[in-house]
Every structure is written in structure tokens, then in C-alpha cells.
JSON list of C-alpha atoms and ligand atoms in Angstrom, two decimals:
[
{"chain": "A", "resi": 1, "resn": "MET", "atom": "CA", "xyz": [257.73, 105.20, 19.08]},
{"chain": "A", "resi": 2, "resn": "ALA", "atom": "CA", "xyz": [261.25, 105.73, 17.80]},
{"chain": "A", "resi": 3, "resn": "GLY", "atom": "CA", "xyz": [262.58, 104.05, 14.66]},
{"chain": "A", "resi": 4, "resn": "LEU", "atom": "CA", "xyz": [259.25, 103.68, 12.87]},
{"chain": "A", "resi": 5, "resn": "THR", "atom": "CA", "xyz": [258.48, 105.19, 9.48]},
{"chain": "A", "resi": 6, "resn": "ILE", "atom": "CA", "xyz": [255.28, 107.19, 9.29]},
{"chain": "A", "resi": 7, "resn": "GLU", "atom": "CA", "xyz": [253.82, 104.46, 7.04]},
{"chain": "A", "resi": 8, "resn": "GLN", "atom": "CA", "xyz": [254.43, 101.83, 9.72]},
{"chain": "A", "resi": 9, "resn": "ARG", "atom": "CA", "xyz": [253.02, 104.11, 12.39]},
{"chain": "A", "resi": 10, "resn": "ALA", "atom": "CA", "xyz": [249.87, 104.74, 10.38]},
{"chain": "A", "resi": 11, "resn": "SER", "atom": "CA", "xyz": [249.02, 101.07, 10.23]},
{"chain": "A", "resi": 12, "resn": "LEU", "atom": "CA", "xyz": [249.50, 100.47, 13.96]},
{"chain": "A", "resi": 13, "resn": "SER", "atom": "CA", "xyz": [246.94, 100.63, 16.71]},
{"chain": "A", "resi": 14, "resn": "GLU", "atom": "CA", "xyz": [247.30, 103.14, 19.51]},
{"chain": "A", "resi": 15, "resn": "GLU", "atom": "CA", "xyz": [248.54, 100.43, 21.90]},
{"chain": "A", "resi": 16, "resn": "GLU", "atom": "CA", "xyz": [251.18, 99.31, 19.41]},
{"chain": "A", "resi": 17, "resn": "ILE", "atom": "CA", "xyz": [252.47, 102.87, 19.06]},
{"chain": "A", "resi": 18, "resn": "ASP", "atom": "CA", "xyz": [252.62, 103.42, 22.81]},
{"chain": "A", "resi": 19, "resn": "PRO", "atom": "CA", "xyz": [252.27, 100.25, 24.89]},
{"chain": "A", "resi": 20, "resn": "ALA", "atom": "CA", "xyz": [252.00, 102.41, 28.02]},
{"chain": "A", "resi": 21, "resn": "ILE", "atom": "CA", "xyz": [248.56, 103.36, 26.74]},
{"chain": "A", "resi": 22, "resn": "MET", "atom": "CA", "xyz": [247.37, 99.87, 27.71]},
{"chain": "A", "resi": 23, "resn": "SER", "atom": "CA", "xyz": [248.21, 100.48, 31.33]},
{"chain": "A", "resi": 24, "resn": "LYS", "atom": "CA", "xyz": [246.72, 103.98, 31.17]},
{"chain": "A", "resi": 25, "resn": "LYS", "atom": "CA", "xyz": [243.40, 102.68, 29.86]},
{"chain": "A", "resi": 26, "resn": "PRO", "atom": "CA", "xyz": [241.62, 102.21, 33.20]},
{"chain": "A", "resi": 27, "resn": "THR", "atom": "CA", "xyz": [242.37, 105.82, 34.19]},
{"chain": "A", "resi": 28, "resn": "ALA", "atom": "CA", "xyz": [240.91, 106.96, 30.83]},
{"chain": "A", "resi": 29, "resn": "GLY", "atom": "CA", "xyz": [243.02, 109.88, 29.57]},
{"chain": "A", "resi": 30, "resn": "PRO", "atom": "CA", "xyz": [241.56, 112.27, 27.03]},
{"chain": "A", "resi": 31, "resn": "ALA", "atom": "CA", "xyz": [239.98, 110.47, 24.08]},
{"chain": "A", "resi": 32, "resn": "LEU", "atom": "CA", "xyz": [242.12, 110.40, 20.95]},
{"chain": "A", "resi": 33, "resn": "HIS", "atom": "CA", "xyz": [240.50, 111.10, 17.57]},
{"chain": "A", "resi": 34, "resn": "LYS", "atom": "CA", "xyz": [242.35, 110.37, 14.35]},
{"chain": "A", "resi": 35, "resn": "VAL", "atom": "CA", "xyz": [241.81, 112.75, 11.47]},
{"chain": "A", "resi": 36, "resn": "ILE", "atom": "CA", "xyz": [243.25, 112.33, 7.97]},
{"chain": "A", "resi": 37, "resn": "MET", "atom": "CA", "xyz": [243.77, 115.20, 5.52]},
{"chain": "A", "resi": 38, "resn": "VAL", "atom": "CA", "xyz": [243.18, 114.07, 1.93]},
{"chain": "A", "resi": 39, "resn": "GLY", "atom": "CA", "xyz": [243.01, 115.82, -1.42]},
{"chain": "A", "resi": 40, "resn": "SER", "atom": "CA", "xyz": [245.09, 116.69, -4.49]},
{"chain": "A", "resi": 41, "resn": "GLY", "atom": "CA", "xyz": [248.51, 118.32, -4.35]},
{"chain": "A", "resi": 42, "resn": "GLY", "atom": "CA", "xyz": [248.61, 122.03, -3.62]},
{"chain": "A", "resi": 43, "resn": "VAL", "atom": "CA", "xyz": [245.01, 122.44, -2.39]},
{"chain": "A", "resi": 44, "resn": "GLY", "atom": "CA", "xyz": [246.10, 123.54, 1.10]},
{"chain": "A", "resi": 45, "resn": "LYS", "atom": "CA", "xyz": [245.95, 120.46, 3.33]},
{"chain": "A", "resi": 46, "resn": "SER", "atom": "CA", "xyz": [249.22, 121.36, 5.05]},
{"chain": "A", "resi": 47, "resn": "ALA", "atom": "CA", "xyz": [248.33, 125.05, 5.21]},
{"chain": "A", "resi": 48, "resn": "LEU", "atom": "CA", "xyz": [245.03, 124.22, 6.94]},
{"chain": "A", "resi": 49, "resn": "THR", "atom": "CA", "xyz": [246.77, 121.84, 9.35]},
{"chain": "A", "resi": 50, "resn": "LEU", "atom": "CA", "xyz": [249.50, 124.33, 10.24]},
{"chain": "A", "resi": 51, "resn": "GLN", "atom": "CA", "xyz": [246.96, 127.13, 10.66]},
{"chain": "A", "resi": 52, "resn": "PHE", "atom": "CA", "xyz": [244.93, 124.93, 13.01]},
{"chain": "A", "resi": 53, "resn": "MET", "atom": "CA", "xyz": [248.00, 123.72, 14.94]},
{"chain": "A", "resi": 54, "resn": "TYR", "atom": "CA", "xyz": [250.10, 126.87, 15.19]},
{"chain": "A", "resi": 55, "resn": "ASP", "atom": "CA", "xyz": [247.96, 129.82, 13.98]},
{"chain": "A", "resi": 56, "resn": "GLU", "atom": "CA", "xyz": [250.25, 130.56, 11.07]},
{"chain": "A", "resi": 57, "resn": "PHE", "atom": "CA", "xyz": [249.91, 130.65, 7.33]},
{"chain": "A", "resi": 58, "resn": "VAL", "atom": "CA", "xyz": [252.67, 129.14, 5.21]},
{"chain": "A", "resi": 59, "resn": "GLU", "atom": "CA", "xyz": [252.99, 130.91, 1.84]},
{"chain": "A", "resi": 60, "resn": "ASP", "atom": "CA", "xyz": [255.57, 128.52, 0.37]},
{"chain": "A", "resi": 61, "resn": "TYR", "atom": "CA", "xyz": [254.50, 125.31, -1.27]},
{"chain": "A", "resi": 62, "resn": "GLU", "atom": "CA", "xyz": [256.49, 122.31, -0.14]},
{"chain": "A", "resi": 63, "resn": "PRO", "atom": "CA", "xyz": [254.83, 119.06, -1.23]},
{"chain": "A", "resi": 64, "resn": "THR", "atom": "CA", "xyz": [254.20, 116.78, 1.74]},
{"chain": "A", "resi": 65, "resn": "LYS", "atom": "CA", "xyz": [255.07, 113.10, 1.93]},
{"chain": "A", "resi": 66, "resn": "ALA", "atom": "CA", "xyz": [253.24, 112.55, 5.22]},
{"chain": "A", "resi": 67, "resn": "ASP", "atom": "CA", "xyz": [253.32, 114.48, 8.47]},
{"chain": "A", "resi": 68, "resn": "SER", "atom": "CA", "xyz": [251.63, 113.73, 11.73]},
{"chain": "A", "resi": 69, "resn": "TYR", "atom": "CA", "xyz": [250.53, 116.19, 14.43]},
{"chain": "A", "resi": 70, "resn": "ARG", "atom": "CA", "xyz": [248.85, 115.92, 17.79]},
{"chain": "A", "resi": 71, "resn": "LYS", "atom": "CA", "xyz": [247.00, 118.58, 19.76]},
{"chain": "A", "resi": 72, "resn": "LYS", "atom": "CA", "xyz": [244.87, 118.69, 22.90]},
{"chain": "A", "resi": 73, "resn": "VAL", "atom": "CA", "xyz": [241.66, 120.64, 22.46]},
{"chain": "A", "resi": 74, "resn": "VAL", "atom": "CA", "xyz": [238.55, 121.25, 24.50]},
{"chain": "A", "resi": 75, "resn": "LEU", "atom": "CA", "xyz": [235.50, 120.01, 22.67]},
{"chain": "A", "resi": 76, "resn": "ASP", "atom": "CA", "xyz": [232.16, 120.98, 24.20]},
{"chain": "A", "resi": 77, "resn": "GLY", "atom": "CA", "xyz": [233.78, 121.25, 27.63]},
{"chain": "A", "resi": 78, "resn": "GLU", "atom": "CA", "xyz": [235.63, 117.92, 27.37]},
{"chain": "A", "resi": 79, "resn": "GLU", "atom": "CA", "xyz": [239.38, 117.64, 26.77]},
{"chain": "A", "resi": 80, "resn": "VAL", "atom": "CA", "xyz": [240.24, 115.46, 23.78]},
{"chain": "A", "resi": 81, "resn": "GLN", "atom": "CA", "xyz": [243.33, 114.80, 21.71]},
{"chain": "A", "resi": 82, "resn": "ILE", "atom": "CA", "xyz": [243.33, 115.18, 17.99]},
{"chain": "A", "resi": 83, "resn": "ASP", "atom": "CA", "xyz": [245.81, 113.29, 15.88]},
{"chain": "A", "resi": 84, "resn": "ILE", "atom": "CA", "xyz": [246.14, 114.75, 12.36]},
{"chain": "A", "resi": 85, "resn": "LEU", "atom": "CA", "xyz": [247.79, 112.85, 9.55]},
{"chain": "A", "resi": 86, "resn": "ASP", "atom": "CA", "xyz": [248.57, 115.25, 6.70]},
{"chain": "A", "resi": 87, "resn": "THR", "atom": "CA", "xyz": [248.96, 113.08, 3.60]},
{"chain": "A", "resi": 88, "resn": "ALA", "atom": "CA", "xyz": [250.54, 113.69, 0.21]},
{"chain": "A", "resi": 89, "resn": "GLY", "atom": "CA", "xyz": [248.31, 114.88, -2.61]},
{"chain": "A", "resi": 90, "resn": "GLN", "atom": "CA", "xyz": [250.96, 114.32, -5.25]},
{"chain": "A", "resi": 91, "resn": "GLU", "atom": "CA", "xyz": [250.34, 111.28, -7.42]},
{"chain": "A", "resi": 92, "resn": "ASP", "atom": "CA", "xyz": [253.82, 109.85, -6.70]},
{"chain": "A", "resi": 93, "resn": "TYR", "atom": "CA", "xyz": [252.53, 108.87, -3.26]},
{"chain": "A", "resi": 94, "resn": "ALA", "atom": "CA", "xyz": [249.14, 107.49, -4.33]},
{"chain": "A", "resi": 95, "resn": "ALA", "atom": "CA", "xyz": [250.17, 103.87, -3.76]},
{"chain": "A", "resi": 96, "resn": "ILE", "atom": "CA", "xyz": [250.75, 104.32, -0.02]},
{"chain": "A", "resi": 97, "resn": "ARG", "atom": "CA", "xyz": [247.40, 106.02, 0.65]},
{"chain": "A", "resi": 98, "resn": "ASP", "atom": "CA", "xyz": [245.48, 102.85, 1.56]},
{"chain": "A", "resi": 99, "resn": "ASN", "atom": "CA", "xyz": [247.70, 102.33, 4.58]},
{"chain": "A", "resi": 100, "resn": "TYR", "atom": "CA", "xyz": [247.10, 105.85, 5.85]},
{"chain": "A", "resi": 101, "resn": "PHE", "atom": "CA", "xyz": [243.36, 105.78, 5.25]},
{"chain": "A", "resi": 102, "resn": "ARG", "atom": "CA", "xyz": [242.99, 102.58, 7.22]},
{"chain": "A", "resi": 103, "resn": "SER", "atom": "CA", "xyz": [244.03, 104.31, 10.46]},
{"chain": "A", "resi": 104, "resn": "GLY", "atom": "CA", "xyz": [241.63, 107.25, 10.01]},
{"chain": "A", "resi": 105, "resn": "GLU", "atom": "CA", "xyz": [238.49, 107.75, 12.08]},
{"chain": "A", "resi": 106, "resn": "GLY", "atom": "CA", "xyz": [237.46, 110.86, 10.16]},
{"chain": "A", "resi": 107, "resn": "PHE", "atom": "CA", "xyz": [238.47, 112.61, 6.94]},
{"chain": "A", "resi": 108, "resn": "LEU", "atom": "CA", "xyz": [238.78, 116.18, 5.73]},
{"chain": "A", "resi": 109, "resn": "CYS", "atom": "CA", "xyz": [238.59, 115.87, 1.95]},
{"chain": "A", "resi": 110, "resn": "VAL", "atom": "CA", "xyz": [240.05, 119.10, 0.63]},
{"chain": "A", "resi": 111, "resn": "PHE", "atom": "CA", "xyz": [240.02, 120.72, -2.82]},
{"chain": "A", "resi": 112, "resn": "SER", "atom": "CA", "xyz": [240.73, 124.25, -3.95]},
{"chain": "A", "resi": 113, "resn": "ILE", "atom": "CA", "xyz": [237.79, 126.33, -5.20]},
{"chain": "A", "resi": 114, "resn": "THR", "atom": "CA", "xyz": [240.26, 127.78, -7.75]},
{"chain": "A", "resi": 115, "resn": "ASP", "atom": "CA", "xyz": [241.08, 124.38, -9.28]},
{"chain": "A", "resi": 116, "resn": "ASP", "atom": "CA", "xyz": [238.39, 122.28, -10.94]},
{"chain": "A", "resi": 117, "resn": "GLU", "atom": "CA", "xyz": [240.66, 119.25, -11.32]},
{"chain": "A", "resi": 118, "resn": "SER", "atom": "CA", "xyz": [241.14, 119.12, -7.57]},
{"chain": "A", "resi": 119, "resn": "PHE", "atom": "CA", "xyz": [237.35, 119.18, -7.16]},
{"chain": "A", "resi": 120, "resn": "GLN", "atom": "CA", "xyz": [236.93, 116.30, -9.63]},
{"chain": "A", "resi": 121, "resn": "ALA", "atom": "CA", "xyz": [239.62, 114.36, -7.74]},
{"chain": "A", "resi": 122, "resn": "THR", "atom": "CA", "xyz": [237.55, 114.40, -4.54]},
{"chain": "A", "resi": 123, "resn": "GLN", "atom": "CA", "xyz": [235.34, 111.73, -6.13]},
{"chain": "A", "resi": 124, "resn": "GLU", "atom": "CA", "xyz": [238.27, 109.31, -6.29]},
{"chain": "A", "resi": 125, "resn": "PHE", "atom": "CA", "xyz": [239.40, 110.13, -2.77]},
{"chain": "A", "resi": 126, "resn": "ARG", "atom": "CA", "xyz": [235.88, 109.48, -1.47]},
{"chain": "A", "resi": 127, "resn": "GLU", "atom": "CA", "xyz": [235.70, 106.15, -3.30]},
{"chain": "A", "resi": 128, "resn": "GLN", "atom": "CA", "xyz": [239.11, 105.09, -2.01]},
{"chain": "A", "resi": 129, "resn": "ILE", "atom": "CA", "xyz": [238.17, 105.97, 1.58]},
{"chain": "A", "resi": 130, "resn": "LEU", "atom": "CA", "xyz": [234.88, 104.06, 1.38]},
{"chain": "A", "resi": 131, "resn": "ARG", "atom": "CA", "xyz": [236.67, 101.08, -0.12]},
{"chain": "A", "resi": 132, "resn": "VAL", "atom": "CA", "xyz": [239.33, 101.03, 2.60]},
{"chain": "A", "resi": 133, "resn": "LYS", "atom": "CA", "xyz": [237.02, 101.81, 5.54]},
{"chain": "A", "resi": 134, "resn": "ASN", "atom": "CA", "xyz": [234.00, 99.94, 4.20]},
{"chain": "A", "resi": 135, "resn": "ASP", "atom": "CA", "xyz": [231.71, 102.37, 6.03]},
{"chain": "A", "resi": 136, "resn": "GLU", "atom": "CA", "xyz": [229.36, 104.72, 4.15]},
{"chain": "A", "resi": 137, "resn": "SER", "atom": "CA", "xyz": [228.81, 106.88, 7.22]},
{"chain": "A", "resi": 138, "resn": "ILE", "atom": "CA", "xyz": [232.45, 107.43, 8.19]},
{"chain": "A", "resi": 139, "resn": "PRO", "atom": "CA", "xyz": [232.85, 110.99, 9.56]},
{"chain": "A", "resi": 140, "resn": "PHE", "atom": "CA", "xyz": [233.79, 113.06, 6.51]},
{"chain": "A", "resi": 141, "resn": "LEU", "atom": "CA", "xyz": [233.66, 116.73, 5.48]},
{"chain": "A", "resi": 142, "resn": "LEU", "atom": "CA", "xyz": [234.04, 118.10, 1.97]},
{"chain": "A", "resi": 143, "resn": "VAL", "atom": "CA", "xyz": [236.22, 121.21, 2.28]},
{"chain": "A", "resi": 144, "resn": "GLY", "atom": "CA", "xyz": [236.49, 123.91, -0.42]},
{"chain": "A", "resi": 145, "resn": "ASN", "atom": "CA", "xyz": [239.71, 125.72, 0.50]},
{"chain": "A", "resi": 146, "resn": "LYS", "atom": "CA", "xyz": [241.22, 129.03, -0.70]},
{"chain": "A", "resi": 147, "resn": "CYS", "atom": "CA", "xyz": [237.90, 130.86, -0.38]},
{"chain": "A", "resi": 148, "resn": "ASP", "atom": "CA", "xyz": [239.88, 134.11, 0.04]},
{"chain": "A", "resi": 149, "resn": "LEU", "atom": "CA", "xyz": [240.59, 133.81, -3.71]},
{"chain": "A", "resi": 150, "resn": "SER", "atom": "CA", "xyz": [236.94, 134.18, -4.71]},
{"chain": "A", "resi": 151, "resn": "ASP", "atom": "CA", "xyz": [237.84, 136.19, -7.83]},
{"chain": "A", "resi": 152, "resn": "LYS", "atom": "CA", "xyz": [239.70, 133.08, -9.08]},
{"chain": "A", "resi": 153, "resn": "ARG", "atom": "CA", "xyz": [236.86, 130.68, -8.27]},
{"chain": "A", "resi": 154, "resn": "LYS", "atom": "CA", "xyz": [236.53, 127.86, -10.84]},
{"chain": "A", "resi": 155, "resn": "VAL", "atom": "CA", "xyz": [234.13, 125.55, -9.01]},
{"chain": "A", "resi": 156, "resn": "PRO", "atom": "CA", "xyz": [230.60, 126.98, -8.60]},
{"chain": "A", "resi": 157, "resn": "LEU", "atom": "CA", "xyz": [229.27, 126.85, -5.05]},
{"chain": "A", "resi": 158, "resn": "SER", "atom": "CA", "xyz": [226.15, 124.99, -6.24]},
{"chain": "A", "resi": 159, "resn": "GLU", "atom": "CA", "xyz": [228.29, 122.13, -7.65]},
{"chain": "A", "resi": 160, "resn": "CYS", "atom": "CA", "xyz": [230.16, 121.78, -4.37]},
{"chain": "A", "resi": 161, "resn": "GLN", "atom": "CA", "xyz": [226.95, 121.75, -2.39]},
{"chain": "A", "resi": 162, "resn": "SER", "atom": "CA", "xyz": [225.27, 119.22, -4.63]},
{"chain": "A", "resi": 163, "resn": "ARG", "atom": "CA", "xyz": [228.23, 116.81, -4.45]},
{"chain": "A", "resi": 164, "resn": "ALA", "atom": "CA", "xyz": [228.17, 117.04, -0.65]},
{"chain": "A", "resi": 165, "resn": "GLN", "atom": "CA", "xyz": [224.43, 116.48, -0.65]},
{"chain": "A", "resi": 166, "resn": "GLN", "atom": "CA", "xyz": [224.83, 113.45, -2.89]},
{"chain": "A", "resi": 167, "resn": "TRP", "atom": "CA", "xyz": [227.35, 112.01, -0.40]},
{"chain": "A", "resi": 168, "resn": "SER", "atom": "CA", "xyz": [225.27, 113.12, 2.63]},
{"chain": "A", "resi": 169, "resn": "VAL", "atom": "CA", "xyz": [228.23, 115.01, 4.11]},
{"chain": "A", "resi": 170, "resn": "PRO", "atom": "CA", "xyz": [228.64, 118.64, 5.18]},
{"chain": "A", "resi": 171, "resn": "TYR", "atom": "CA", "xyz": [230.28, 121.12, 2.79]},
{"chain": "A", "resi": 172, "resn": "VAL", "atom": "CA", "xyz": [232.37, 123.96, 4.27]},
{"chain": "A", "resi": 173, "resn": "GLU", "atom": "CA", "xyz": [234.52, 126.61, 2.55]},
{"chain": "A", "resi": 174, "resn": "THR", "atom": "CA", "xyz": [237.75, 127.57, 4.29]},
{"chain": "A", "resi": 175, "resn": "SER", "atom": "CA", "xyz": [240.75, 129.82, 3.91]},
{"chain": "A", "resi": 176, "resn": "ALA", "atom": "CA", "xyz": [244.02, 128.69, 5.43]},
{"chain": "A", "resi": 177, "resn": "LYS", "atom": "CA", "xyz": [245.20, 132.22, 4.71]},
{"chain": "A", "resi": 178, "resn": "THR", "atom": "CA", "xyz": [242.54, 134.21, 6.59]},
{"chain": "A", "resi": 179, "resn": "ARG", "atom": "CA", "xyz": [241.73, 131.34, 9.02]},
{"chain": "A", "resi": 180, "resn": "GLU", "atom": "CA", "xyz": [238.08, 131.40, 7.94]},
{"chain": "A", "resi": 181, "resn": "ASN", "atom": "CA", "xyz": [236.31, 128.22, 9.17]},
{"chain": "A", "resi": 182, "resn": "VAL", "atom": "CA", "xyz": [239.62, 126.49, 9.95]},
{"chain": "A", "resi": 183, "resn": "ASP", "atom": "CA", "xyz": [238.69, 125.65, 13.54]},
{"chain": "A", "resi": 184, "resn": "LYS", "atom": "CA", "xyz": [235.17, 124.83, 12.41]},
{"chain": "A", "resi": 185, "resn": "VAL", "atom": "CA", "xyz": [236.14, 122.00, 10.03]},
{"chain": "A", "resi": 186, "resn": "PHE", "atom": "CA", "xyz": [238.40, 120.30, 12.58]},
{"chain": "A", "resi": 187, "resn": "TYR", "atom": "CA", "xyz": [235.94, 120.72, 15.45]},
{"chain": "A", "resi": 188, "resn": "ASP", "atom": "CA", "xyz": [232.92, 119.62, 13.41]},
{"chain": "A", "resi": 189, "resn": "LEU", "atom": "CA", "xyz": [234.79, 116.51, 12.33]},
{"chain": "A", "resi": 190, "resn": "ILE", "atom": "CA", "xyz": [236.01, 115.51, 15.80]},
{"chain": "A", "resi": 191, "resn": "ARG", "atom": "CA", "xyz": [232.55, 116.17, 17.21]},
{"chain": "A", "resi": 192, "resn": "ASP", "atom": "CA", "xyz": [231.21, 113.71, 14.65]},
{"chain": "A", "resi": 193, "resn": "ILE", "atom": "CA", "xyz": [233.94, 111.13, 15.41]},
{"chain": "A", "resi": 194, "resn": "SER", "atom": "CA", "xyz": [233.38, 111.51, 19.14]},
{"chain": "A", "resi": 195, "resn": "SER", "atom": "CA", "xyz": [229.61, 111.15, 19.01]},
{"chain": "A", "resi": 196, "resn": "ARG", "atom": "CA", "xyz": [229.91, 108.04, 16.85]},
{"chain": "A", "resi": 197, "resn": "LYS", "atom": "CA", "xyz": [232.28, 106.47, 19.37]},
{"chain": "A", "resi": 198, "resn": "LYS", "atom": "CA", "xyz": [229.94, 107.33, 22.26]},
{"chain": "A", "resi": 199, "resn": "GLN", "atom": "CA", "xyz": [227.01, 105.91, 20.34]},
{"chain": "A", "resi": 200, "resn": "ARG", "atom": "CA", "xyz": [228.92, 102.67, 19.78]},
{"chain": "A", "resi": 201, "resn": "GLN", "atom": "CA", "xyz": [229.75, 102.43, 23.49]},
{"chain": "A", "resi": 202, "resn": "THR", "atom": "CA", "xyz": [226.09, 102.79, 24.47]},
{"chain": "A", "resi": 203, "resn": "ASP", "atom": "CA", "xyz": [225.14, 100.20, 21.85]},
{"chain": "A", "resi": 204, "resn": "VAL", "atom": "CA", "xyz": [227.61, 97.77, 23.40]},
{"chain": "A", "resi": 205, "resn": "LYS", "atom": "CA", "xyz": [226.51, 98.52, 27.00]},
{"chain": "A", "resi": 206, "resn": "GLN", "atom": "CA", "xyz": [222.81, 98.13, 26.31]},
{"chain": "A", "resi": 207, "resn": "PRO", "atom": "CA", "xyz": [221.73, 94.54, 26.80]},
{"chain": "A", "resi": 208, "resn": "PRO", "atom": "CA", "xyz": [219.99, 93.11, 23.76]},
{"chain": "A", "resi": 209, "resn": "LYS", "atom": "CA", "xyz": [216.22, 93.62, 23.95]},
{"chain": "A", "resi": 210, "resn": "PRO", "atom": "CA", "xyz": [214.16, 90.46, 24.37]},
{"chain": "A", "resi": 211, "resn": "ASN", "atom": "CA", "xyz": [213.44, 89.23, 20.90]},
{"chain": "A", "resi": 212, "resn": "SER", "atom": "CA", "xyz": [209.76, 89.73, 20.26]},
{"chain": "A", "resi": 213, "resn": "HIS", "atom": "CA", "xyz": [209.97, 87.62, 17.12]},
{"chain": "A", "resi": 214, "resn": "CYS", "atom": "CA", "xyz": [211.33, 84.50, 18.77]},
{"chain": "A", "resi": 215, "resn": "CYS", "atom": "CA", "xyz": [209.41, 81.31, 18.47]},
{"chain": "A", "resi": 216, "resn": "GLN", "atom": "CA", "xyz": [207.51, 80.05, 21.46]},
{"chain": "A", "resi": 217, "resn": "LEU", "atom": "CA", "xyz": [208.21, 76.51, 22.49]},
{"chain": "A", "resi": 218, "resn": "LEU", "atom": "CA", "xyz": [204.99, 74.66, 22.84]},
{"chain": "B", "resi": 1, "resn": "GTP", "atom": "N1", "xyz": [245.45, 132.18, -0.99]},
{"chain": "B", "resi": 1, "resn": "GTP", "atom": "C1", "xyz": [245.51, 130.99, -0.39]},
{"chain": "B", "resi": 1, "resn": "GTP", "atom": "N2", "xyz": [246.57, 130.19, -0.59]},
{"chain": "B", "resi": 1, "resn": "GTP", "atom": "C2", "xyz": [246.59, 128.99, 0.05]},
{"chain": "B", "resi": 1, "resn": "GTP", "atom": "C3", "xyz": [245.54, 128.58, 0.91]},
{"chain": "B", "resi": 1, "resn": "GTP", "atom": "N3", "xyz": [245.85, 127.35, 1.38]},
{"chain": "B", "resi": 1, "resn": "GTP", "atom": "C4", "xyz": [247.03, 127.03, 0.85]},
{"chain": "B", "resi": 1, "resn": "GTP", "atom": "N4", "xyz": [247.49, 128.01, 0.05]},
{"chain": "B", "resi": 1, "resn": "GTP", "atom": "C5", "xyz": [248.75, 128.01, -0.70]},
{"chain": "B", "resi": 1, "resn": "GTP", "atom": "O1", "xyz": [248.71, 126.93, -1.64]},
{"chain": "B", "resi": 1, "resn": "GTP", "atom": "C6", "xyz": [250.00, 126.30, -1.74]},
{"chain": "B", "resi": 1, "resn": "GTP", "atom": "C7", "xyz": [249.87, 124.82, -1.45]},
{"chain": "B", "resi": 1, "resn": "GTP", "atom": "O2", "xyz": [249.47, 124.64, -0.10]},
{"chain": "B", "resi": 1, "resn": "GTP", "atom": "P1", "xyz": [249.81, 123.31, 0.72]},
{"chain": "B", "resi": 1, "resn": "GTP", "atom": "O3", "xyz": [249.15, 123.43, 2.02]},
{"chain": "B", "resi": 1, "resn": "GTP", "atom": "O4", "xyz": [251.27, 123.07, 0.73]},
{"chain": "B", "resi": 1, "resn": "GTP", "atom": "O5", "xyz": [249.11, 122.21, -0.21]},
{"chain": "B", "resi": 1, "resn": "GTP", "atom": "P2", "xyz": [248.94, 120.65, 0.10]},
{"chain": "B", "resi": 1, "resn": "GTP", "atom": "O6", "xyz": [247.53, 120.30, -0.16]},
{"chain": "B", "resi": 1, "resn": "GTP", "atom": "O7", "xyz": [249.47, 120.33, 1.44]},
{"chain": "B", "resi": 1, "resn": "GTP", "atom": "O8", "xyz": [249.85, 119.98, -1.04]},
{"chain": "B", "resi": 1, "resn": "GTP", "atom": "P3", "xyz": [250.59, 118.53, -0.99]},
{"chain": "B", "resi": 1, "resn": "GTP", "atom": "O9", "xyz": [251.39, 118.46, 0.26]},
{"chain": "B", "resi": 1, "resn": "GTP", "atom": "O10", "xyz": [251.45, 118.46, -2.22]},
{"chain": "B", "resi": 1, "resn": "GTP", "atom": "O11", "xyz": [249.52, 117.49, -1.06]},
{"chain": "B", "resi": 1, "resn": "GTP", "atom": "C8", "xyz": [250.92, 127.04, -0.77]},
{"chain": "B", "resi": 1, "resn": "GTP", "atom": "O12", "xyz": [251.67, 127.99, -1.49]},
{"chain": "B", "resi": 1, "resn": "GTP", "atom": "C9", "xyz": [249.97, 127.73, 0.19]},
{"chain": "B", "resi": 1, "resn": "GTP", "atom": "O13", "xyz": [250.48, 128.93, 0.72]},
{"chain": "B", "resi": 1, "resn": "GTP", "atom": "C10", "xyz": [244.43, 129.46, 1.10]},
{"chain": "B", "resi": 1, "resn": "GTP", "atom": "O14", "xyz": [243.46, 129.18, 1.81]},
{"chain": "B", "resi": 1, "resn": "GTP", "atom": "N5", "xyz": [244.47, 130.65, 0.42]},
{"chain": "B", "resi": 2, "resn": "MG", "atom": "MG1", "xyz": [250.98, 119.21, 2.07]}
]
């Protein structure tokens, strides 16, 4: 939709962004899954996104405000679309995060294994996401990036794993530089988003079971 800022776009529904989608609904195009990249500045959210999208590693650091990407992928034999919103880690943009988070169906919460502060910050990101989405089981992966720099590791693997365990989410280490586990984190997340949506559809379709606890009229 032309003329919209990315902030406005983030708060809109799919139909509002592209009204034609309404008319396309009966023919059911590929499902669209909305992923949000979150984490402190400089941890590699953009580098992971660009590696996933275009198979390239960007050495330069250019702080992001917000960028949005879309890609068709085949997930377990089914074509789906993935919409990635790459948000700003820099504190200057913290105030606009709520709006972005609201539109997300799944989150990659990224820190750098070489930067303890970025690991500590994941706690706040998690809390903000849960507050905005109000859903403890929202699809979410904790991602320890820059694993190619293992000689500069500052966050012990055991700490990362125990935080993920405490949140009941998967923990995966990635390198946007070597591409290690880059596809995996995106695919694992959209698989989770997709299966939740399918589960919800079956819940809706299934007629409510007769209530065995109902009172009998005498
Ligand atoms: N060695 C190494 N460097 C990385 C990796 N990922 C990102 N970088 C570098 O780290 C710097 C910051 O990466 P970005 O992807 O721009 O960080 P960001 O999280 O998007 O930062 P903001 O947009 O400010 O939130 C860049 O110079 C990248 O080249 C990685 O896996 N390994
Ligand atoms: Mg960025």
C-alpha cells in the first residue's frame, strides 16, 4: 500500500494493507506468516534477515529503523509466505516497538553470544512481547547469534539454555556470517506459527462436545 509509513503498516491487518486479499480469500493463496526480529542493536537481526532473504552477509553495521521483507518458501511441501519485520534494536526507537510487536505472529529474539548486555536485554524483550501479545505460548525462539566468534564468547552456553528452558522456548545458535542455522531458525518458527494456526482452525471447526456436566432437568 503506497503512502503508508512502516509504523502504520505494522498496525494494520492484512486486508487493510491489501484490500484485494479479501476477494482472494476464497481461493486461499499461500498462507502468510508474520515474523518479527527483536533484540538489542548490533546483534545481527538485519544480517540474519538478509542472509535468509538473499544469501549474503553484510559486514557493515547500519542501524535499522524498521524494514519489512516478504518471501515465498516451501514448508514441509506446502508453499507459504513469510513476512519479516526487522526492527530497530537501538534504544532511540524503543517507544515504537509496541506497535510492531502487535502485528507479529512469531518472534526471533536475537542476542550476540559475544555481548552479555544483549543477552540480559532479551529478558525485557520477552516481557514486552508477552505484555503486548498477552499469550505465554506465542511462537518464539531465543537466538544466540555470531556463533562463528566462539573465541569471543561472553555468554556461557549453559546460561542461554537455562533461560530458554525457563521460558519453555527453543534455543538455537546461529551465524549470519557462515549461514549456520539461519534457515533453521526461520523455518522452525514458521512451522510453529503454522501449526498453531491449523490447530486453531480445527478447534473452531469441531462442534463443542456435549457437556457431560450439564444439569438434568427433572
Ligand atoms: N562475525 C559476525 N558478525 C556478525 C554476525 N551477524 C552480524 N554481524 C555483524 O554485526 C554488525 C551488526 O549487525 P546488524 O545485523 O546490522 O545488527 P542489528 O541487530 O540489525 O542492529 P540494529 O539494526 O541496530 O538493531 C554488522 O557489522 C554485522 O556484519 C555474525 O553472525 N557473525
Ligand atoms: Mg538492523
